[in-house]
Short mmCIF file of C-alpha atoms and ligand atoms in Angstrom, two decimals:
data_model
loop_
_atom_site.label_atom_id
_atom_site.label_comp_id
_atom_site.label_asym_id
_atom_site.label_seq_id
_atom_site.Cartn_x
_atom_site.Cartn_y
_atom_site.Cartn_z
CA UNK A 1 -46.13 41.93 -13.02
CA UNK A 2 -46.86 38.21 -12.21
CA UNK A 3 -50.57 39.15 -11.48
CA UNK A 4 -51.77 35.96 -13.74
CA UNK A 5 -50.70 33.36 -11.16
CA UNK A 6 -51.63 34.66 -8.05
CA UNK A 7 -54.93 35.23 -6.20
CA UNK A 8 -53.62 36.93 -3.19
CA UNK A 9 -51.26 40.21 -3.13
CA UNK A 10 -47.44 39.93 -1.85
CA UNK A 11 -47.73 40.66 1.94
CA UNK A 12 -46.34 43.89 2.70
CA UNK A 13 -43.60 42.67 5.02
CA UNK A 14 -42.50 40.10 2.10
CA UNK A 15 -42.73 43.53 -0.03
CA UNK A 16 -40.26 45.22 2.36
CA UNK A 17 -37.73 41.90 2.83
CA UNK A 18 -37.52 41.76 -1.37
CA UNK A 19 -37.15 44.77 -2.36
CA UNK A 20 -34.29 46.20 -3.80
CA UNK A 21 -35.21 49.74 -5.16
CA UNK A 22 -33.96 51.65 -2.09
CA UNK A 23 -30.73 50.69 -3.39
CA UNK A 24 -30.72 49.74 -7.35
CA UNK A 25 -32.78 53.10 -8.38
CA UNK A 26 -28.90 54.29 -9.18
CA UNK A 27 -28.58 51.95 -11.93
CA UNK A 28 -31.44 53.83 -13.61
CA UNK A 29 -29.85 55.41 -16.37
CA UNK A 30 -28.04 51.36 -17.50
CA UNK A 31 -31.25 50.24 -16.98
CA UNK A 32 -32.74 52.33 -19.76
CA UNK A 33 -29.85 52.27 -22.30
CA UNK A 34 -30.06 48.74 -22.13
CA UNK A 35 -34.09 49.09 -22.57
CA UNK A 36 -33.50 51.31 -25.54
CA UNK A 37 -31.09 48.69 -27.17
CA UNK A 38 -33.44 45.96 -26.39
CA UNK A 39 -36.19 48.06 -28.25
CA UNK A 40 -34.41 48.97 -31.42
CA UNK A 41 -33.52 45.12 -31.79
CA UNK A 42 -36.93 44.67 -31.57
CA UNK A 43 -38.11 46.45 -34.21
CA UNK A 44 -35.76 44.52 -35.94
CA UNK A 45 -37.07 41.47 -35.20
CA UNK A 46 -40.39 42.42 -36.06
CA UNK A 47 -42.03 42.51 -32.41
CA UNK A 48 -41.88 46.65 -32.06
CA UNK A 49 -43.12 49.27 -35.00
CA UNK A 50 -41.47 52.04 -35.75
CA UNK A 51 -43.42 54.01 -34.71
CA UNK A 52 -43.95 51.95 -30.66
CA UNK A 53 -40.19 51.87 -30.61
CA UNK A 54 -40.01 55.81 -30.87
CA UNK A 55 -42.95 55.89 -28.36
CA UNK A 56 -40.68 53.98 -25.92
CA UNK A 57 -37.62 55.57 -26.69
CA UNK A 58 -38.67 59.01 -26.09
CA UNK A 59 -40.77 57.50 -23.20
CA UNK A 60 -37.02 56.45 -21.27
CA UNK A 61 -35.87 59.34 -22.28
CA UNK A 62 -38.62 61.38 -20.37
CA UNK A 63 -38.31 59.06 -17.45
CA UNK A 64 -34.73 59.44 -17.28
CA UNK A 65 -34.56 63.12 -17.09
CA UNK A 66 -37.33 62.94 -14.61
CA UNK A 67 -35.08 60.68 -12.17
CA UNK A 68 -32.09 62.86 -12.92
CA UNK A 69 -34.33 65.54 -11.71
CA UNK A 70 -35.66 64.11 -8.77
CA UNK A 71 -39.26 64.26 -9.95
CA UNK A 72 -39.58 60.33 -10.08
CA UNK A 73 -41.18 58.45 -7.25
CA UNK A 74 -40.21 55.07 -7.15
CA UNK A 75 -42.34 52.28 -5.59
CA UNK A 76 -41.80 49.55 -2.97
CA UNK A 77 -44.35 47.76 -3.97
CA UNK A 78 -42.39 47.49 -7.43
CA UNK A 79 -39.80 45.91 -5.97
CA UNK A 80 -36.69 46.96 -8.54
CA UNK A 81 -35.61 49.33 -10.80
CA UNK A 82 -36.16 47.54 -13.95
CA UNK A 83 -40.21 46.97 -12.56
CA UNK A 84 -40.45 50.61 -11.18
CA UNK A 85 -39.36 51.91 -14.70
CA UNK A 86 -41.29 49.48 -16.85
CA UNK A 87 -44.59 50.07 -15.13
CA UNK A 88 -44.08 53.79 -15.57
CA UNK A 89 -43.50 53.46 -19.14
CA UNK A 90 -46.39 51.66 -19.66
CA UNK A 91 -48.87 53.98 -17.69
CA UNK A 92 -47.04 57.02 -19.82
CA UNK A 93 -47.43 55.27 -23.53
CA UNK A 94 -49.86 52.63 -22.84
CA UNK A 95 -49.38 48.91 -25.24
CA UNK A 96 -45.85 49.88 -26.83
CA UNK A 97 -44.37 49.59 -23.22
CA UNK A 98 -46.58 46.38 -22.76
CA UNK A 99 -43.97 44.75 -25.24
CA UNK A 100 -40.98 45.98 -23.96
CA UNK A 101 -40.49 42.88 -21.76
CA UNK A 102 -40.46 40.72 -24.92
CA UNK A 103 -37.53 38.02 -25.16
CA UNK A 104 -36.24 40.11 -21.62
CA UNK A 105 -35.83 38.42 -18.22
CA UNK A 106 -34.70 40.83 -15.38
CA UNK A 107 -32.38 38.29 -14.99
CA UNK A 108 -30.84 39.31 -17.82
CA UNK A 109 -31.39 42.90 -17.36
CA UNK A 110 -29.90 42.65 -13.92
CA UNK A 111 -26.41 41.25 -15.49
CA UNK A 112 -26.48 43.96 -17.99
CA UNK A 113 -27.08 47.14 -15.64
CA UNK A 114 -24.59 46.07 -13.30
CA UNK A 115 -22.04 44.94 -16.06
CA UNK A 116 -22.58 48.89 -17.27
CA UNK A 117 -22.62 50.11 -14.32
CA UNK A 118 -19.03 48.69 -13.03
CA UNK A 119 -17.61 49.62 -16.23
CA UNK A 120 -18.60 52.98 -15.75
CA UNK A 121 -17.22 53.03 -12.53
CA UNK A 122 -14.28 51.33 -13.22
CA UNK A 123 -13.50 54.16 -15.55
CA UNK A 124 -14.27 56.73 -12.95
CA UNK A 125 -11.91 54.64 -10.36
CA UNK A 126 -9.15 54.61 -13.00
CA UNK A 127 -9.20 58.40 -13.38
CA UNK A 128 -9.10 58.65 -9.05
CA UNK A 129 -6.37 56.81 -8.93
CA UNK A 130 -4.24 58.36 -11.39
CA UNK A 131 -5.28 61.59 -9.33
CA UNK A 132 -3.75 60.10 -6.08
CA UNK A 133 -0.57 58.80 -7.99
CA UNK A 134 0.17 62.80 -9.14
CA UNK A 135 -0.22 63.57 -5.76
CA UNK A 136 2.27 61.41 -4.36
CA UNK A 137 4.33 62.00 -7.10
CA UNK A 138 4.35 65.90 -6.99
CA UNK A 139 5.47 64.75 -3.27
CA UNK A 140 8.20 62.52 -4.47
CA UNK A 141 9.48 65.44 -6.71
CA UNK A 142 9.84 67.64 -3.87
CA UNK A 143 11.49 65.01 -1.72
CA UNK A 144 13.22 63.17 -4.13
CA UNK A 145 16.45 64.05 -2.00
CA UNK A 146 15.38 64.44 1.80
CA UNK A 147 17.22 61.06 3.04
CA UNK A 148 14.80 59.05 5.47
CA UNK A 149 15.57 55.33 7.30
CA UNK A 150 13.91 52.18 5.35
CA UNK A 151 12.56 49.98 7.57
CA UNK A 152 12.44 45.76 7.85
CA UNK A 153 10.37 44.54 11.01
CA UNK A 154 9.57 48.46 11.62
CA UNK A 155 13.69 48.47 12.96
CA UNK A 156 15.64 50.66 10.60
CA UNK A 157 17.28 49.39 7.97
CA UNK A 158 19.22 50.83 5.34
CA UNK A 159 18.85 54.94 4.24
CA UNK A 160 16.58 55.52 1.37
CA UNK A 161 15.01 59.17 0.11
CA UNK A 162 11.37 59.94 0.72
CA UNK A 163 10.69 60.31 -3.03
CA UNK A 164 11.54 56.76 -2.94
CA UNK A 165 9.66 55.36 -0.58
CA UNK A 166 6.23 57.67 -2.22
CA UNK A 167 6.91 56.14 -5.60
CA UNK A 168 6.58 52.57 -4.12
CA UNK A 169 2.79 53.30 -3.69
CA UNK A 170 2.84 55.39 -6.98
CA UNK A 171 3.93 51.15 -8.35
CA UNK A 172 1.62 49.53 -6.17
CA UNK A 173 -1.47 51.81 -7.95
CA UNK A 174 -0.55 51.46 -11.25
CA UNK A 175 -0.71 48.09 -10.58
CA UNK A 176 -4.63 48.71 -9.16
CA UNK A 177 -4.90 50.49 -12.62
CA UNK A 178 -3.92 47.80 -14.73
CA UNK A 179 -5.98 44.87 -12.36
CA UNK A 180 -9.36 47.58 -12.91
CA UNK A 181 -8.71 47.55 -16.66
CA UNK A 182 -8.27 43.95 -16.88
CA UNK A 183 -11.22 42.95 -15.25
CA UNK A 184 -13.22 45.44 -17.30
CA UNK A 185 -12.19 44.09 -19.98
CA UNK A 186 -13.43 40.56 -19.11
CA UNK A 187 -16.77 42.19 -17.78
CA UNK A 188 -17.51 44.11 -21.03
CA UNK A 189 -19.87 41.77 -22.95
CA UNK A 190 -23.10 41.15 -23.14
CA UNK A 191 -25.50 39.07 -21.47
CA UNK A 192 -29.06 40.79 -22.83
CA UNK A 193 -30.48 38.07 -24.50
CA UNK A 194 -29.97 35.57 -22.02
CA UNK A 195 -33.63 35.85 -21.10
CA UNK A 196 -34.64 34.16 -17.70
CA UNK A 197 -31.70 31.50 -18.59
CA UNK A 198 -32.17 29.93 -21.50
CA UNK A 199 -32.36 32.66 -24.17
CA UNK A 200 -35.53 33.28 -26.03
CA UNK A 201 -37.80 31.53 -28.80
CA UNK A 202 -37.82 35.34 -30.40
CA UNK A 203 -35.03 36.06 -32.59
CA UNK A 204 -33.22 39.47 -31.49
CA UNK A 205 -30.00 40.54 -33.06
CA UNK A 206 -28.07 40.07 -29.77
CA UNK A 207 -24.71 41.71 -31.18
CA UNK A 208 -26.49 44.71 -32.57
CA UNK A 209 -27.71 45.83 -28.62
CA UNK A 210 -23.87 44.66 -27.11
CA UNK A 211 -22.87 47.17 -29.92
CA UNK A 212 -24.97 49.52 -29.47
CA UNK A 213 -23.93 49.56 -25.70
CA UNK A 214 -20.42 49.56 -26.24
CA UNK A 215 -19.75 45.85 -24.95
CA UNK A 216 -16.91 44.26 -27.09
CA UNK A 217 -19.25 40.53 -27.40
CA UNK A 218 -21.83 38.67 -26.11
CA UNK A 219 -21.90 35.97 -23.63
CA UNK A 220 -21.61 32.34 -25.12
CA UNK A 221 -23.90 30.22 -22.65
CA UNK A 222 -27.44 32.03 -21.37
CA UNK A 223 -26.66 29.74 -18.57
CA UNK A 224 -23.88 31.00 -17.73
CA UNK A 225 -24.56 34.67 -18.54
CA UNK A 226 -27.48 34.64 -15.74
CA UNK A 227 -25.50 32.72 -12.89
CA UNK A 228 -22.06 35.17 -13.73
CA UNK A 229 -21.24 37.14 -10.67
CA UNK A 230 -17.54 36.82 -11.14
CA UNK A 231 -16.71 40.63 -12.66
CA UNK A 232 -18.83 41.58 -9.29
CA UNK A 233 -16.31 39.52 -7.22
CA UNK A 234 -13.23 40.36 -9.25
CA UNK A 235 -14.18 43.86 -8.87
CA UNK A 236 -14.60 43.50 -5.40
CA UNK A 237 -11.13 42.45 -4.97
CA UNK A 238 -9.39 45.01 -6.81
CA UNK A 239 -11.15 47.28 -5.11
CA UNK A 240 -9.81 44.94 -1.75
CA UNK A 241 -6.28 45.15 -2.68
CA UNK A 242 -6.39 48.63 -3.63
CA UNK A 243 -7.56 49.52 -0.08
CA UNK A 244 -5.31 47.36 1.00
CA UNK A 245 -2.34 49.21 -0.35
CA UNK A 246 -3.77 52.92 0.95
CA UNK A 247 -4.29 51.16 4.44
CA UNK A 248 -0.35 50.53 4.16
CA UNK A 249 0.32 54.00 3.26
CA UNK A 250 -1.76 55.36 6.20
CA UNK A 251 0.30 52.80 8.69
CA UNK A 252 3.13 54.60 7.02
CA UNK A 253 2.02 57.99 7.49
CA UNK A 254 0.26 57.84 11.04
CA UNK A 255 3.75 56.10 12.44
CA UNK A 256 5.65 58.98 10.37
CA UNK A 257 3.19 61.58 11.83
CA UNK A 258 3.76 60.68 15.82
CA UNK A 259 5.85 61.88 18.10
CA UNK A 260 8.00 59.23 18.26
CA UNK A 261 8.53 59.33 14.61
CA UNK A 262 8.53 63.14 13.67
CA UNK A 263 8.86 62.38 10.32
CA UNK A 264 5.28 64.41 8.54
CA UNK A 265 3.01 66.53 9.15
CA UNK A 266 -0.33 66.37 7.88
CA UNK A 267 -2.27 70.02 7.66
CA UNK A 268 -4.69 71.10 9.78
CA UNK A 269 -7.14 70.83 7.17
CA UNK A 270 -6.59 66.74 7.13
CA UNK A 271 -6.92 66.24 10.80
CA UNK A 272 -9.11 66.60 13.63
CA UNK A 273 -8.23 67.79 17.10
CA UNK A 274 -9.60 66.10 20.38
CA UNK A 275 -12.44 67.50 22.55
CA UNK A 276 -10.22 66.74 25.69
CA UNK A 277 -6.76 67.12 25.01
CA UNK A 278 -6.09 70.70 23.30
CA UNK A 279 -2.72 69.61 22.35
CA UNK A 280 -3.96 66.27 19.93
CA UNK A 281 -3.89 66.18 16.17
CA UNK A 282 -4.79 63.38 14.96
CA UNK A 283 -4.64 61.57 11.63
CA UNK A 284 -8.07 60.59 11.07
CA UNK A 285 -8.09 60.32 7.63
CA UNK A 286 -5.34 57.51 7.65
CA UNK A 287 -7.37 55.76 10.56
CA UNK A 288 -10.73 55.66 8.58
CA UNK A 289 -8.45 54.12 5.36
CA UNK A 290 -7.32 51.85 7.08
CA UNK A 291 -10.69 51.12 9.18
CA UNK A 292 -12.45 51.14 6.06
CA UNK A 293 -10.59 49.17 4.24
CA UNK A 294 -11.77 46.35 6.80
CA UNK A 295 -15.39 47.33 4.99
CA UNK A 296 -14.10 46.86 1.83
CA UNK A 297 -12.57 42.91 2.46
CA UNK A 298 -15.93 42.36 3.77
CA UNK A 299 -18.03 43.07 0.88
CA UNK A 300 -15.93 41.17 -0.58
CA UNK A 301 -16.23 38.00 1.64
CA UNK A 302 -19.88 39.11 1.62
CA UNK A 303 -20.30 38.23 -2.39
CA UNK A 304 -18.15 34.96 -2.27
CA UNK A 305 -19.98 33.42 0.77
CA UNK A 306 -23.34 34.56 -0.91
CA UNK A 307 -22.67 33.08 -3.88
CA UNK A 308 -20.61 29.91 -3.10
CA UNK A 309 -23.87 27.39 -3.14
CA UNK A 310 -26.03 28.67 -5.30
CA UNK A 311 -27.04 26.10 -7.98
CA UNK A 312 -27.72 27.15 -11.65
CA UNK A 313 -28.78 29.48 -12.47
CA UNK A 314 -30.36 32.94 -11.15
CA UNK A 315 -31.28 32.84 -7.41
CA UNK A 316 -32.70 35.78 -5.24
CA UNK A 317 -29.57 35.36 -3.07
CA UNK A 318 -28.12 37.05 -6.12
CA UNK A 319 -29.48 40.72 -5.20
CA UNK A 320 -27.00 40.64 -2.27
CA UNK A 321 -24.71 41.36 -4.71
CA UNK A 322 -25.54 45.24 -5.24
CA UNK A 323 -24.86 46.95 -1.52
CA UNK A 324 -21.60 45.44 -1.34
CA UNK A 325 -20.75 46.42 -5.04
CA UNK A 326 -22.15 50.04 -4.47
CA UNK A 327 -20.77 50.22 -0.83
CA UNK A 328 -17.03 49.61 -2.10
CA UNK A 329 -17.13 51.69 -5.15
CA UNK A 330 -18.71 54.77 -3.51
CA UNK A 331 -16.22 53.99 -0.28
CA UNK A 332 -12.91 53.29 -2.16
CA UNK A 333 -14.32 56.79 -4.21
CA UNK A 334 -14.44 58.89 -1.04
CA UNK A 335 -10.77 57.27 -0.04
CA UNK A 336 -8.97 57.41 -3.27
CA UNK A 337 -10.66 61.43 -2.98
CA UNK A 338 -9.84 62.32 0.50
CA UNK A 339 -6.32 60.51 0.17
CA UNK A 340 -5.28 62.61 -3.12
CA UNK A 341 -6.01 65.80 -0.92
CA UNK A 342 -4.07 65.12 2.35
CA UNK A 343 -1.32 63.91 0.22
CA UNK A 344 -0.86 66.70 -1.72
CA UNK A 345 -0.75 68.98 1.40
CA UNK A 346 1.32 67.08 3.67
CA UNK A 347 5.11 68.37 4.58
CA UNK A 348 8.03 66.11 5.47
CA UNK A 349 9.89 67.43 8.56
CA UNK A 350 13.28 67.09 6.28
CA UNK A 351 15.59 67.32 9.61
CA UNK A 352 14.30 64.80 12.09
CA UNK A 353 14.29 62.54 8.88
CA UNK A 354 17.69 63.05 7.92
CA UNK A 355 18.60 62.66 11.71
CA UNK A 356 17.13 59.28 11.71
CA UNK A 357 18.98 58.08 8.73
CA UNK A 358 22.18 59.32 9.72
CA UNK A 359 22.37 56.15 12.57
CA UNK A 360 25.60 55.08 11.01
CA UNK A 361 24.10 51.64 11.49
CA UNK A 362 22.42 51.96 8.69
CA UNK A 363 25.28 51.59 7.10
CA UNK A 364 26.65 48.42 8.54
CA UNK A 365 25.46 46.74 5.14
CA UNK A 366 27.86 49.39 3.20
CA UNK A 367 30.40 48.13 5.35
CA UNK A 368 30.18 44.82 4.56
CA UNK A 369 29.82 45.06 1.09
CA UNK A 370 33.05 47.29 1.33
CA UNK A 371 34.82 44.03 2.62
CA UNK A 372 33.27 42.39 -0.34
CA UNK A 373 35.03 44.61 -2.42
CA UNK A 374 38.01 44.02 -1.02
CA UNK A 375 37.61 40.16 -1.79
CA UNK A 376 36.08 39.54 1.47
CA UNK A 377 33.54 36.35 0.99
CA UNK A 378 29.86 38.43 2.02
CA UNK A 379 29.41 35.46 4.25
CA UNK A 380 32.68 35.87 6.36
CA UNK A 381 32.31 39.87 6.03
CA UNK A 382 28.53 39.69 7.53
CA UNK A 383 30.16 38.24 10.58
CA UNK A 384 33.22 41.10 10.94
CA UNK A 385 30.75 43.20 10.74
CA UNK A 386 28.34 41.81 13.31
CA UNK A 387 31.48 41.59 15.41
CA UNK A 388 32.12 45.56 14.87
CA UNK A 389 28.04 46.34 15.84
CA UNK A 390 28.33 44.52 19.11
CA UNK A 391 31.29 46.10 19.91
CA UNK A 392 29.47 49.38 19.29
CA UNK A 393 25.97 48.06 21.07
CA UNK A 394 28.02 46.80 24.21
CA UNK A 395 30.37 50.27 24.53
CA UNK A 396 27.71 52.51 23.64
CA UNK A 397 30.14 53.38 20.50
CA UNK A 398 28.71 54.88 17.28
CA UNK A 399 29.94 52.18 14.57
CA UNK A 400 31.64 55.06 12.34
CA UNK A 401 33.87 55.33 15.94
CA UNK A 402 35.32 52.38 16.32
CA UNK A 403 38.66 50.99 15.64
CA UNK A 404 37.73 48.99 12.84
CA UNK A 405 41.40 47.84 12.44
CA UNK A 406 41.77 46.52 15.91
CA UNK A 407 38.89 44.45 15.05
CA UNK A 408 39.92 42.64 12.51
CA UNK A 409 43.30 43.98 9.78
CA UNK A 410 40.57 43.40 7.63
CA UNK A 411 39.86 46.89 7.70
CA UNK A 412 42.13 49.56 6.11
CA UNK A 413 41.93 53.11 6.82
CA UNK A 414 39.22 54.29 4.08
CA UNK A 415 36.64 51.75 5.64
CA UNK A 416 35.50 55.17 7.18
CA UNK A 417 34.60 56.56 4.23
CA UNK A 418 31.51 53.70 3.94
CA UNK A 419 30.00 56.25 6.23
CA UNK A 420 28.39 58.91 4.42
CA UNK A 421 24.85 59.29 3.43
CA UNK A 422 25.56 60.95 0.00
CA UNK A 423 28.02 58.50 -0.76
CA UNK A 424 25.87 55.58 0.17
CA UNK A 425 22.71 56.64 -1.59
CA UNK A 426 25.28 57.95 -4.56
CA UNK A 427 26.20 54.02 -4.90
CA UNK A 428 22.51 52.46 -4.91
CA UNK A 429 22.83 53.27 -8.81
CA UNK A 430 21.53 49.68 -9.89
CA UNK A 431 17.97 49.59 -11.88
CA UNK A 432 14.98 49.99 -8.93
CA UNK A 433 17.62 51.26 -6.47
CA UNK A 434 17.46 54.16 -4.86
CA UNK A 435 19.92 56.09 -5.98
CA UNK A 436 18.88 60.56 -6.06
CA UNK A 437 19.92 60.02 -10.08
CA UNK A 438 17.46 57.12 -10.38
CA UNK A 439 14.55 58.69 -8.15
CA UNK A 440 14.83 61.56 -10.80
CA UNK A 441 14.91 59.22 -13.68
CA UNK A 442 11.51 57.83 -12.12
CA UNK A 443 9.74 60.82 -11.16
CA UNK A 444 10.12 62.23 -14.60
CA UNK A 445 9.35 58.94 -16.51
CA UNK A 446 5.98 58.30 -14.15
CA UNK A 447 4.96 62.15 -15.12
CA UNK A 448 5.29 60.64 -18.84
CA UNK A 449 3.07 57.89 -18.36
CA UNK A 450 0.45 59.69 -16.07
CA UNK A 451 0.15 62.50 -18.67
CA UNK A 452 -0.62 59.79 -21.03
CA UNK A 453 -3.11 57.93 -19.27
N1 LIG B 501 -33.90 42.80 -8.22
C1 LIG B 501 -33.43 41.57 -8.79
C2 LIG B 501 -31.93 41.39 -8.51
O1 LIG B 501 -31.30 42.33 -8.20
C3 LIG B 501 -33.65 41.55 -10.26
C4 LIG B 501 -33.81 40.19 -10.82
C5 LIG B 501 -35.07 39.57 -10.30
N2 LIG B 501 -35.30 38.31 -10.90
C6 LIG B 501 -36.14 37.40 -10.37
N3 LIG B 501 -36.23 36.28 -11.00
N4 LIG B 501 -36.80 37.62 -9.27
O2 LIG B 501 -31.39 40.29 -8.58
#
């Protein structure tokens, strides 16, 4: 491509250290919607014919069902996608693919097949998501009354319900959703037309190609538009933090799954047994999220450390950027996939939960608050209270067994009643609370906004 220049050939090890086709043949089919865009604009501007534009169309439209196919054999020796396709083109059609390059850096090109590419993935990741929030939510309908302990510090806290607790990841994705949409929306414009960086002494109707491939603008400064990595970066983050939340839910699910816990059971079909000990099932799946997950920070810290001293504008550092992108899309695919599956199948073991939760102690907060009630400052109640639990802690006393009277007058006679489950959750009516009547209200409002989305 660069033939002109040079005398010698590009050694063959330098071949193998620069190329990038074993990985960037997948943006193929961005790589030749943007060519056909590029193409039409040129008839426009008077560099194509009619006729040589139809030539190249139907040209990338040969070569891409070819790839789809498999019956496309890309080169080393052409380094990239956008050379492996280009020099095809031209050996099919002859001089109309000669001018395809006109007013067209790869730099450019680059920016544009990867800015298509995430935004086509983005859409797919939206759509996964929403697939694992059902999930948990058909699992939050079904126990949207089995009580189960919240925890602080991993020591219990206060009684919640499981459909609770699953709607607190069905918030954190939506919130994954609305970061993926947000930074699609800042990565959908157009950078074709950038050139190498500093546009091109051709005139091409730059807002006729973003148009034409769906982009909502151009980019403002060809500069700019060939340095830009950012959407990779913001991309890689989301896809980070949305790891980072199904890593929490596997913590959640491999301490509810163990022994010592007895709160879940995944199915068989979700976990592996040992080739030792015949008696193991083990929760794989969560244990790769949350392994994985460690993949999916890196690629991230991979893209900001590769791109933190680059000057101006494009340098070759800058096709580091593609096996991280691909690596955490395809990986956070497979999760969000595998995830929406062993969810769905999963069973709470309703008993040893409920067991769990009824520690009156987890209650002690109830009890305070019914001081409270009683005009108690929370402040001087906390401390009755604490005085009742060590009472309890040093006789081996349940708390709902004590003589809460002879502890302090304090206490009248219906300061048992604090200790019911039903009545406790029954009370937790304020907005975000988990309350059975609010968990209800939830489930069925999420099932109206997942329907709509
Ligand atoms: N394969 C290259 C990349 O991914 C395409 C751009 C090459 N540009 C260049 N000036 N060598 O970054």
């Amino acid at each position: 491509m660069w033939k002109g220049r040079f005398s010698q050939d590009t050694s063959s090890l330098v071949q193998q250290f620069g190329e990038s086709i074993s990985y960037d043949w997948r943006l193929y089919p961005h790589d030749i919607a943007g060519s056909i865009a590029h193409a039409r604009a040129q008839v426009k501007a008077g560099i194509l014919t009619e006729e040589e534009f139809s030539q190249i169309r139907d040209g990338l439209l040969a070569i891409l069902e070819d790839i789809k196919a498999g019956n496309f054999e890309f080169k080393t020796s052409l380094e990239d996608i956008h050379m492996n396709i280009e020099s095809e083109l031209t050996r099919r059609i002859g001089p109309a693919g000669a001018k395809l390059h006109t007013a067209r850096s790869r730099n450019d090109q680059v920016a544009t097949d990867t800015r298509l590419y995430s935004r086509t993935e983005i859409d797919g990741l939206i759509r996964a998501v929403t697939d694992l929030q059902n999930a948990l939510l058909g699992q939050a309908e079904r126990y949207a009354e089995s009580v189960i302990p919240g925890y602080t510090h991993l020591q219990r806290g206060q009684p919640v319900t499981a459909g609770h607790h699953f709607l607190a990841y069905v918030e954190m994705l939506e919130r994954d959703k609305s970061r993926l949409a947000d930074c699609r929306k800042r990565l959908n414009i157009s950078p074709l037309g950038s050139g190498a960086l500093a546009g091109s002494t051709i005139n091409l109707d730059r807002v006729q190609i973003a148009e034409e491939l769906g982009f909502d603008g151009i980019t403002k400064n060809s500069m700019d538009a060939i340095a830009d990595r950012d959407y990779i970066a913001e991309l890689l983050f989301v896809i980070s933090l949305c790891g980072a939340h199904l890593s929490r839910l596997s913590e959640d699910l491999i301490l509810w799954c163990s022994s010592e816990f007895g709160f879940a059971a995944l199915s068989d079909a979700h976990t592996t047994g040992s080739s030792l000990m015949p008696q193991k099932k083990n929760p794989d799946v969560c244990e790769l999220t949350r392994g994985k997950t460690g993949r999916l920070v890196g690629n991230l810290m991979n893209l900001l450390v590769a791109i933190k001293g680059l000057p101006l504008t494009y340098n070759r550092d800058l096709q580091e950027d593609k096996p991280p992108l691909f690596d955490s899309v395809d990986t956070l695919n497979l999760i969000l996939a595998v995830n929406t599956e062993m969810i769905a199948a999963m069973e709470l073991r309703e008993k040893n939960c409920r067991a769990a939760a009824s520690d009156p102690m987890l209650l002690a907060t109830d009890l305070a608050d019914y001081l409270v009630k009683k005009g108690i400052p929370f402040r001087h109640a906390h401390e009755l209270v604490g005085k009742a639990v060590a009472e309890a802690v040093a006789t081996g006393t349940p708390l709902d067994q004590l003589d809460l009277a002879a502890i302090d007058p304090a206490y009248g006679p219906e300061a048992k009643d604090v200790f019911s489950l039903e009545r406790a959750l029954a009370s937790r009516t304020n907005p975000g609370a988990p309350s059975i009547q609010n968990v209800r209200a939830e489930i069925s409002r999420w099932k109206g906004v997942l329907s709509g989305s």
